[in-house]
Amino acid sequence: MKIKSILVSQPAPNESSPYLEMAKKEKIKIDFRPFIHVEAVDGKELRTQKIDLSAFSGIIFTSRNAVDHYFRLAEEMRFSVPDSMRYICQSEAIANYLQKHIIYRKRKISFGEKVFSDLLPLFKKYPTEKYLLPSSEVISADIIATMEKSEVDWTRAVMYKTVSSDISDINIEDYSMLVFFSPNGIKSVQENFSNFKQNDIKIAVFGSTTQNAALEAGFRIDIMAPSKETPSMTMAIEKYIKSINR
């Protein structure tokens, strides 16, 4: 069956998106819709986790959401983040995002290349800090494994939750392909469409954790990214379309 329409479980991109270029080149319809959204944890709930923000001298940030919700809760709990705080960020993009909340040049900020395990040398360089790791209720096994290997003093704090959005208005079976980027996206489809059957619908997944969630849900995976040949999702989809839309 040829691919005629694709539903991507993310917000609509800007005009320079490779998805839009692919849609034009391959003459297919691509729609965008977030399957999940983030809900804030309040100060009262954070206190039930026995988290005292003043007890930490370092913060580990894995996403922009983590940055925003840490500073939101700090303000809500009337905690003035000290200038001496050390920030360890998973990527340079996250580190740069800190400028939304702090004067960047005056702070102790370090970052890794891309994946979380890239931070290990930084923990070895700054082993004496007491670190707080803000996260959602779901955390990657890679993060836990890296932190245990780091041997630093660290505590995880759930500061936001990723929940399923109401997407029940979508005629999901009208699409030739569904594209997922997280286990929560898979969960959202199950919650919104309890009678969903994949049949001829192609499913594309990004990352091993999403892959595992799709398999556990009983889905057939037709496209997997990233890979050496196709490091991005758009490259993987385009390769698949060219092989099937002949």
GROMACS .gro file of C-alpha atoms in nm:
model
  246
    1MET     CA    1   0.000   0.000   0.000
    2LYS     CA    2   0.141   0.338  -0.102
    3ILE     CA    3   0.198   0.609   0.158
    4LYS     CA    4  -0.045   0.895   0.096
    5SER     CA    5  -0.077   1.059   0.439
    6ILE     CA    6   0.134   1.076   0.754
    7LEU     CA    7   0.046   1.186   1.107
    8VAL     CA    8   0.346   1.307   1.309
    9SER     CA    9   0.294   1.312   1.687
   10GLN     CA   10   0.463   1.651   1.733
   11PRO     CA   11   0.364   2.018   1.704
   12ALA     CA   12   0.367   2.170   1.356
   13PRO     CA   13   0.720   2.277   1.256
   14ASN     CA   14   0.841   2.599   1.099
   15GLU     CA   15   0.847   2.662   0.725
   16SER     CA   16   1.200   2.525   0.677
   17SER     CA   17   1.114   2.181   0.817
   18PRO     CA   18   1.243   1.876   0.624
   19TYR     CA   19   0.896   1.725   0.674
   20LEU     CA   20   0.741   1.997   0.458
   21GLU     CA   21   1.011   1.957   0.195
   22MET     CA   22   0.947   1.582   0.191
   23ALA     CA   23   0.569   1.631   0.161
   24LYS     CA   24   0.620   1.851  -0.144
   25LYS     CA   25   0.880   1.628  -0.308
   26GLU     CA   26   0.698   1.299  -0.251
   27LYS     CA   27   0.349   1.450  -0.303
   28ILE     CA   28   0.207   1.325   0.026
   29LYS     CA   29   0.000   1.483   0.302
   30ILE     CA   30   0.172   1.530   0.640
   31ASP     CA   31  -0.025   1.645   0.946
   32PHE     CA   32   0.113   1.733   1.290
   33ARG     CA   33  -0.056   1.689   1.626
   34PRO     CA   34   0.102   1.655   1.973
   35PHE     CA   35  -0.015   1.329   2.133
   36ILE     CA   36   0.107   1.434   2.478
   37HIS     CA   37   0.148   1.746   2.689
   38VAL     CA   38   0.327   1.846   3.007
   39GLU     CA   39   0.152   1.922   3.337
   40ALA     CA   40   0.327   2.103   3.621
   41VAL     CA   41   0.395   1.957   3.965
   42ASP     CA   42   0.327   2.217   4.237
   43GLY     CA   43   0.534   2.303   4.544
   44LYS     CA   44   0.310   2.099   4.774
   45GLU     CA   45   0.366   1.785   4.568
   46LEU     CA   46   0.740   1.853   4.552
   47ARG     CA   47   0.751   1.872   4.933
   48THR     CA   48   0.594   1.524   4.954
   49GLN     CA   49   0.907   1.404   4.772
   50LYS     CA   50   1.110   1.556   5.059
   51ILE     CA   51   1.299   1.788   4.823
   52ASP     CA   52   1.468   2.093   4.976
   53LEU     CA   53   1.598   2.307   4.687
   54SER     CA   54   1.848   2.481   4.914
   55ALA     CA   55   2.023   2.150   4.987
   56PHE     CA   56   2.176   2.124   4.638
   57SER     CA   57   2.484   2.289   4.492
   58GLY     CA   58   2.442   2.155   4.139
   59ILE     CA   59   2.156   2.097   3.893
   60ILE     CA   60   2.149   1.845   3.608
   61PHE     CA   61   1.928   1.947   3.316
   62THR     CA   62   1.821   1.697   3.048
   63SER     CA   63   1.561   1.913   2.867
   64ARG     CA   64   1.413   2.260   2.833
   65ASN     CA   65   1.108   2.139   3.024
   66ALA     CA   66   1.334   2.051   3.318
   67VAL     CA   67   1.488   2.401   3.308
   68ASP     CA   68   1.152   2.580   3.300
   69HIS     CA   69   0.993   2.373   3.575
   70TYR     CA   70   1.294   2.397   3.807
   71PHE     CA   71   1.293   2.778   3.796
   72ARG     CA   72   0.911   2.785   3.814
   73LEU     CA   73   0.916   2.581   4.134
   74ALA     CA   74   1.207   2.781   4.276
   75GLU     CA   75   0.997   3.098   4.233
   76GLU     CA   76   0.683   2.931   4.370
   77MET     CA   77   0.872   2.811   4.679
   78ARG     CA   78   1.047   3.148   4.717
   79PHE     CA   79   1.390   2.994   4.674
   80SER     CA   80   1.649   3.234   4.537
   81VAL     CA   81   1.884   3.025   4.319
   82PRO     CA   82   2.239   3.120   4.425
   83ASP     CA   83   2.495   3.251   4.177
   84SER     CA   84   2.727   2.973   4.294
   85MET     CA   85   2.498   2.699   4.156
   86ARG     CA   86   2.670   2.460   3.914
   87TYR     CA   87   2.471   2.364   3.604
   88ILE     CA   88   2.539   2.043   3.412
   89CYS     CA   89   2.338   2.028   3.088
   90GLN     CA   90   2.294   1.735   2.853
   91SER     CA   91   2.359   1.950   2.545
   92GLU     CA   92   2.478   2.295   2.444
   93ALA     CA   93   2.125   2.383   2.329
   94ILE     CA   94   1.990   2.321   2.680
   95ALA     CA   95   2.279   2.519   2.830
   96ASN     CA   96   2.201   2.814   2.601
   97TYR     CA   97   1.834   2.792   2.699
   98LEU     CA   98   1.936   2.874   3.058
   99GLN     CA   99   1.971   3.236   2.944
  100LYS     CA  100   1.591   3.256   2.970
  101HIS     CA  101   1.630   3.236   3.350
  102ILE     CA  102   1.983   3.342   3.448
  103ILE     CA  103   2.268   3.572   3.345
  104TYR     CA  104   2.462   3.308   3.152
  105ARG     CA  105   2.815   3.449   3.156
  106LYS     CA  106   2.826   3.481   3.535
  107ARG     CA  107   2.741   3.118   3.613
  108LYS     CA  108   2.916   2.781   3.630
  109ILE     CA  109   2.774   2.601   3.327
  110SER     CA  110   2.899   2.285   3.157
  111PHE     CA  111   2.742   2.064   2.892
  112GLY     CA  112   2.786   1.736   2.708
  113GLU     CA  113   2.779   1.650   2.340
  114LYS     CA  114   2.435   1.494   2.299
  115VAL     CA  115   2.354   1.175   2.490
  116PHE     CA  116   2.335   1.168   2.868
  117SER     CA  117   2.634   0.938   2.916
  118ASP     CA  118   2.853   1.214   2.765
  119LEU     CA  119   2.821   1.388   3.104
  120LEU     CA  120   3.031   1.130   3.290
  121PRO     CA  121   3.360   1.323   3.247
  122LEU     CA  122   3.189   1.633   3.392
  123PHE     CA  123   3.080   1.444   3.703
  124LYS     CA  124   3.436   1.322   3.745
  125LYS     CA  125   3.558   1.681   3.705
  126TYR     CA  126   3.308   1.815   3.963
  127PRO     CA  127   3.255   1.521   4.202
  128THR     CA  128   3.190   1.712   4.526
  129GLU     CA  129   2.866   1.888   4.433
  130LYS     CA  130   2.532   1.765   4.564
  131TYR     CA  131   2.324   1.737   4.246
  132LEU     CA  132   1.949   1.767   4.185
  133LEU     CA  133   1.807   1.612   3.868
  134PRO     CA  134   1.465   1.759   3.776
  135SER     CA  135   1.263   1.520   3.558
  136SER     CA  136   0.919   1.401   3.457
  137GLU     CA  137   0.763   1.094   3.618
  138VAL     CA  138   0.924   0.879   3.346
  139ILE     CA  139   1.302   0.870   3.326
  140SER     CA  140   1.533   0.689   3.086
  141ALA     CA  141   1.716   0.383   3.212
  142ASP     CA  142   2.031   0.532   3.052
  143ILE     CA  143   2.009   0.831   3.288
  144ILE     CA  144   1.980   0.609   3.595
  145ALA     CA  145   2.268   0.389   3.478
  146THR     CA  146   2.492   0.690   3.408
  147MET     CA  147   2.419   0.852   3.744
  148GLU     CA  148   2.493   0.529   3.930
  149LYS     CA  149   2.821   0.499   3.740
  150SER     CA  150   2.911   0.861   3.817
  151GLU     CA  151   2.934   0.796   4.194
  152VAL     CA  152   2.828   1.154   4.271
  153ASP     CA  153   2.569   1.252   4.533
  154TRP     CA  154   2.245   1.307   4.340
  155THR     CA  155   1.869   1.317   4.394
  156ARG     CA  156   1.591   1.299   4.140
  157ALA     CA  157   1.290   1.533   4.170
  158VAL     CA  158   0.971   1.486   3.966
  159MET     CA  159   0.885   1.844   3.869
  160TYR     CA  160   0.647   1.784   3.577
  161LYS     CA  161   0.442   1.502   3.430
  162THR     CA  162   0.390   1.397   3.071
  163VAL     CA  163   0.026   1.304   3.011
  164SER     CA  164  -0.184   1.197   2.714
  165SER     CA  165  -0.361   1.473   2.520
  166ASP     CA  166  -0.719   1.437   2.399
  167ILE     CA  167  -0.673   1.340   2.032
  168SER     CA  168  -1.000   1.147   2.004
  169ASP     CA  169  -1.122   1.387   1.732
  170ILE     CA  170  -0.863   1.251   1.488
  171ASN     CA  171  -0.968   0.990   1.231
  172ILE     CA  172  -0.649   0.801   1.299
  173GLU     CA  173  -0.726   0.514   1.063
  174ASP     CA  174  -0.736   0.759   0.770
  175TYR     CA  175  -0.356   0.787   0.782
  176SER     CA  176  -0.110   0.564   0.599
  177MET     CA  177   0.158   0.618   0.864
  178LEU     CA  178   0.189   0.723   1.230
  179VAL     CA  179   0.518   0.864   1.362
  180PHE     CA  180   0.612   0.831   1.731
  181PHE     CA  181   0.896   0.983   1.933
  182SER     CA  182   0.826   0.861   2.287
  183PRO     CA  183   0.663   0.577   2.482
  184ASN     CA  184   0.407   0.831   2.604
  185GLY     CA  185   0.296   0.887   2.243
  186ILE     CA  186   0.225   0.514   2.211
  187LYS     CA  187   0.035   0.524   2.541
  188SER     CA  188  -0.173   0.818   2.419
  189VAL     CA  189  -0.295   0.623   2.114
  190GLN     CA  190  -0.393   0.332   2.339
  191GLU     CA  191  -0.583   0.561   2.575
  192ASN     CA  192  -0.757   0.763   2.304
  193PHE     CA  193  -0.834   0.475   2.068
  194SER     CA  194  -0.895   0.162   2.275
  195ASN     CA  195  -1.013  -0.030   1.967
  196PHE     CA  196  -0.726   0.079   1.743
  197LYS     CA  197  -0.599  -0.188   1.505
  198GLN     CA  198  -0.286  -0.123   1.303
  199ASN     CA  199  -0.377  -0.333   0.997
  200ASP     CA  200  -0.206  -0.167   0.696
  201ILE     CA  201  -0.103   0.149   0.883
  202LYS     CA  202   0.274   0.189   0.891
  203ILE     CA  203   0.437   0.282   1.220
  204ALA     CA  204   0.763   0.476   1.249
  205VAL     CA  205   0.942   0.506   1.585
  206PHE     CA  206   1.240   0.708   1.704
  207GLY     CA  207   1.469   0.558   1.968
  208SER     CA  208   1.489   0.224   2.144
  209THR     CA  209   1.255   0.316   2.432
  210THR     CA  210   0.981   0.413   2.185
  211GLN     CA  211   1.051   0.095   1.991
  212ASN     CA  212   1.009  -0.118   2.304
  213ALA     CA  213   0.683   0.058   2.396
  214ALA     CA  214   0.544   0.001   2.046
  215LEU     CA  215   0.633  -0.368   2.055
  216GLU     CA  216   0.480  -0.407   2.401
  217ALA     CA  217   0.161  -0.248   2.266
  218GLY     CA  218   0.153  -0.514   1.995
  219PHE     CA  219   0.235  -0.277   1.709
  220ARG     CA  220   0.431  -0.378   1.400
  221ILE     CA  221   0.726  -0.143   1.346
  222ASP     CA  222   0.787  -0.057   0.982
  223ILE     CA  223   1.041   0.225   1.021
  224MET     CA  224   1.307   0.263   1.289
  225ALA     CA  225   1.532   0.564   1.344
  226PRO     CA  226   1.799   0.665   1.407
  227SER     CA  227   2.037   0.436   1.222
  228LYS     CA  228   2.375   0.480   1.051
  229GLU     CA  229   2.204   0.507   0.714
  230THR     CA  230   1.919   0.728   0.833
  231PRO     CA  231   2.015   0.934   1.143
  232SER     CA  232   1.697   1.142   1.129
  233MET     CA  233   1.331   1.040   1.121
  234THR     CA  234   1.265   1.230   0.798
  235MET     CA  235   1.551   1.049   0.624
  236ALA     CA  236   1.417   0.713   0.742
  237ILE     CA  237   1.062   0.793   0.627
  238GLU     CA  238   1.175   0.927   0.290
  239LYS     CA  239   1.383   0.615   0.225
  240TYR     CA  240   1.083   0.397   0.307
  241ILE     CA  241   0.847   0.601   0.088
  242LYS     CA  242   1.082   0.578  -0.210
  243SER     CA  243   1.093   0.199  -0.173
  244ILE     CA  244   0.716   0.156  -0.147
  245ASN     CA  245   0.568   0.440  -0.358
  246ARG     CA  246   0.712   0.321  -0.686
   0.00000   0.00000   0.00000
